[in-house]
Amino acid sequence: MNTETYISNLNQLLSSYQIHYQNLRSLHWNVKGRAFFELHLKYEELYARSLEIIDELAERILSIGEVPLSRFSEYAKTSKIHENEIIKDGSTGVQYILDAQLSLLEQEKEILAQSDEKDDEGTHSLMSDLIGEKEKLNWMFKSWLEH
């Protein structure tokens, strides 16, 4: 695999996280209903973590000598996650998160395999950590949706 494709995939993941971050902010601001308190806090936790991941991804791209995307117009074109309409319902919001996380997980697994090929231990470690974190959260979100 060439370096251009590898960096393109990293930037696509960065873009997906940026759109996901804003979707999470919208969920946090607009949630209504009986699960308001628990979801309002969970959404805040998730968008704060997404912001950390965004920074880690951009810095990882920089550390391997490339340039991260940094404009929302680029994110919108590149992201595998699309902007949501306003979601107020808790179950719909959690289903969005689960779907988005599955998309992010797919991208992270692809980059994990590519990082082996590129002998890029730093990216490999980051993807491995994100995958483990996401797999646990996905189990939790699936369990929450079963109530």
CSV table of C-alpha atoms in Angstrom, one decimal:
chain,number,residue,atom,x,y,z
A,1,MET,CA,0.0,0.0,0.0
A,2,ASN,CA,1.3,3.4,-0.8
A,3,THR,CA,1.7,6.2,1.7
A,4,GLU,CA,-0.9,8.5,0.0
A,5,THR,CA,-3.6,5.9,0.6
A,6,TYR,CA,-2.5,5.3,4.2
A,7,ILE,CA,-2.6,9.0,5.0
A,8,SER,CA,-5.9,9.4,3.2
A,9,ASN,CA,-7.4,6.6,5.4
A,10,LEU,CA,-6.1,8.3,8.5
A,11,ASN,CA,-7.6,11.6,7.4
A,12,GLN,CA,-10.9,9.9,6.6
A,13,LEU,CA,-10.9,8.6,10.2
A,14,LEU,CA,-10.1,12.1,11.5
A,15,SER,CA,-12.9,13.5,9.4
A,16,SER,CA,-15.4,10.8,10.6
A,17,TYR,CA,-14.5,11.6,14.2
A,18,GLN,CA,-15.0,15.4,13.6
A,19,ILE,CA,-18.5,14.9,12.2
A,20,HIS,CA,-19.2,12.3,15.0
A,21,TYR,CA,-18.1,14.8,17.6
A,22,GLN,CA,-20.5,17.4,16.4
A,23,ASN,CA,-23.3,14.9,16.2
A,24,LEU,CA,-22.6,14.0,19.8
A,25,ARG,CA,-22.7,17.7,20.8
A,26,SER,CA,-26.1,17.9,19.1
A,27,LEU,CA,-27.3,14.8,21.0
A,28,HIS,CA,-26.1,16.3,24.3
A,29,TRP,CA,-27.9,19.6,23.6
A,30,ASN,CA,-31.2,18.2,22.3
A,31,VAL,CA,-31.9,15.0,24.3
A,32,LYS,CA,-35.4,14.9,25.9
A,33,GLY,CA,-37.3,12.4,28.0
A,34,ARG,CA,-36.9,10.1,31.0
A,35,ALA,CA,-33.3,9.2,30.2
A,36,PHE,CA,-32.3,12.8,30.0
A,37,PHE,CA,-30.0,12.9,32.9
A,38,GLU,CA,-28.1,9.7,32.2
A,39,LEU,CA,-27.8,10.4,28.5
A,40,HIS,CA,-26.9,14.1,28.8
A,41,LEU,CA,-23.9,13.0,31.0
A,42,LYS,CA,-23.0,10.1,28.7
A,43,TYR,CA,-23.1,12.2,25.6
A,44,GLU,CA,-20.9,14.8,27.2
A,45,GLU,CA,-18.4,12.0,28.2
A,46,LEU,CA,-18.5,10.7,24.6
A,47,TYR,CA,-17.9,14.1,22.9
A,48,ALA,CA,-15.1,14.9,25.3
A,49,ARG,CA,-13.4,11.6,24.5
A,50,SER,CA,-14.0,12.2,20.8
A,51,LEU,CA,-12.2,15.5,21.1
A,52,GLU,CA,-9.2,13.8,22.6
A,53,ILE,CA,-9.2,11.2,19.9
A,54,ILE,CA,-9.4,13.9,17.2
A,55,ASP,CA,-6.3,15.6,18.6
A,56,GLU,CA,-4.4,12.2,18.9
A,57,LEU,CA,-5.2,11.4,15.3
A,58,ALA,CA,-4.1,14.8,14.0
A,59,GLU,CA,-0.9,14.7,16.0
A,60,ARG,CA,-0.3,11.1,14.8
A,61,ILE,CA,-0.6,12.2,11.2
A,62,LEU,CA,1.8,15.1,11.9
A,63,SER,CA,4.3,12.8,13.7
A,64,ILE,CA,4.6,10.6,10.6
A,65,GLY,CA,5.4,13.7,8.5
A,66,GLU,CA,2.1,14.3,6.9
A,67,VAL,CA,-0.7,17.0,7.1
A,68,PRO,CA,-4.0,16.4,8.8
A,69,LEU,CA,-7.2,17.7,7.3
A,70,SER,CA,-8.3,20.8,9.3
A,71,ARG,CA,-11.3,22.3,7.5
A,72,PHE,CA,-14.9,21.3,8.0
A,73,SER,CA,-15.5,21.4,4.3
A,74,GLU,CA,-12.9,18.7,4.0
A,75,TYR,CA,-14.4,16.7,6.8
A,76,ALA,CA,-17.8,16.8,5.3
A,77,LYS,CA,-16.5,15.5,2.0
A,78,THR,CA,-14.2,12.8,3.5
A,79,SER,CA,-16.1,11.5,6.5
A,80,LYS,CA,-17.9,8.1,6.4
A,81,ILE,CA,-20.3,9.5,9.1
A,82,HIS,CA,-22.8,12.1,8.0
A,83,GLU,CA,-24.4,14.9,10.0
A,84,ASN,CA,-27.5,14.0,11.8
A,85,GLU,CA,-30.8,15.8,11.9
A,86,ILE,CA,-31.6,16.9,15.4
A,87,ILE,CA,-32.3,13.8,17.6
A,88,LYS,CA,-34.2,14.2,20.8
A,89,ASP,CA,-35.2,10.6,21.6
A,90,GLY,CA,-32.7,8.7,23.7
A,91,SER,CA,-33.1,5.3,22.0
A,92,THR,CA,-32.6,6.9,18.6
A,93,GLY,CA,-29.5,8.8,19.9
A,94,VAL,CA,-28.0,5.6,21.3
A,95,GLN,CA,-28.7,3.7,18.1
A,96,TYR,CA,-26.9,6.5,16.2
A,97,ILE,CA,-23.9,6.1,18.5
A,98,LEU,CA,-23.8,2.4,18.0
A,99,ASP,CA,-24.0,2.7,14.3
A,100,ALA,CA,-21.4,5.5,14.2
A,101,GLN,CA,-19.1,3.5,16.4
A,102,LEU,CA,-19.4,0.5,14.1
A,103,SER,CA,-18.3,2.7,11.2
A,104,LEU,CA,-15.4,4.1,13.2
A,105,LEU,CA,-14.4,0.5,14.3
A,106,GLU,CA,-14.4,-0.7,10.7
A,107,GLN,CA,-12.1,2.2,9.8
A,108,GLU,CA,-9.8,1.6,12.8
A,109,LYS,CA,-9.4,-2.1,12.0
A,110,GLU,CA,-8.5,-1.3,8.4
A,111,ILE,CA,-5.9,1.2,9.5
A,112,LEU,CA,-4.6,-1.3,12.1
A,113,ALA,CA,-3.9,-3.8,9.4
A,114,GLN,CA,-2.3,-1.1,7.2
A,115,SER,CA,-0.1,0.1,10.1
A,116,ASP,CA,1.4,-3.3,10.3
A,117,GLU,CA,2.2,-3.2,6.6
A,118,LYS,CA,3.7,0.3,7.0
A,119,ASP,CA,5.7,-0.8,10.1
A,120,ASP,CA,4.0,2.1,12.0
A,121,GLU,CA,4.0,1.0,15.6
A,122,GLY,CA,2.6,4.4,16.9
A,123,THR,CA,-0.5,4.2,14.7
A,124,HIS,CA,-0.8,0.5,15.4
A,125,SER,CA,-0.9,1.1,19.1
A,126,LEU,CA,-3.4,4.0,18.8
A,127,MET,CA,-5.7,1.9,16.6
A,128,SER,CA,-5.5,-1.1,18.9
A,129,ASP,CA,-6.4,1.0,21.9
A,130,LEU,CA,-9.3,2.6,20.1
A,131,ILE,CA,-10.6,-0.7,18.9
A,132,GLY,CA,-10.6,-2.2,22.4
A,133,GLU,CA,-12.3,0.9,23.8
A,134,LYS,CA,-15.0,0.8,21.1
A,135,GLU,CA,-15.7,-2.9,21.4
A,136,LYS,CA,-16.5,-2.4,25.1
A,137,LEU,CA,-18.7,0.6,24.5
A,138,ASN,CA,-20.6,-1.1,21.8
A,139,TRP,CA,-21.4,-4.0,24.1
A,140,MET,CA,-22.7,-1.4,26.7
A,141,PHE,CA,-24.8,0.5,24.1
A,142,LYS,CA,-26.3,-2.7,22.8
A,143,SER,CA,-27.2,-3.7,26.4
A,144,TRP,CA,-28.8,-0.2,27.0
A,145,LEU,CA,-30.9,-0.5,23.9
A,146,GLU,CA,-32.3,-3.8,25.2
A,147,HIS,CA,-34.1,-2.2,28.2
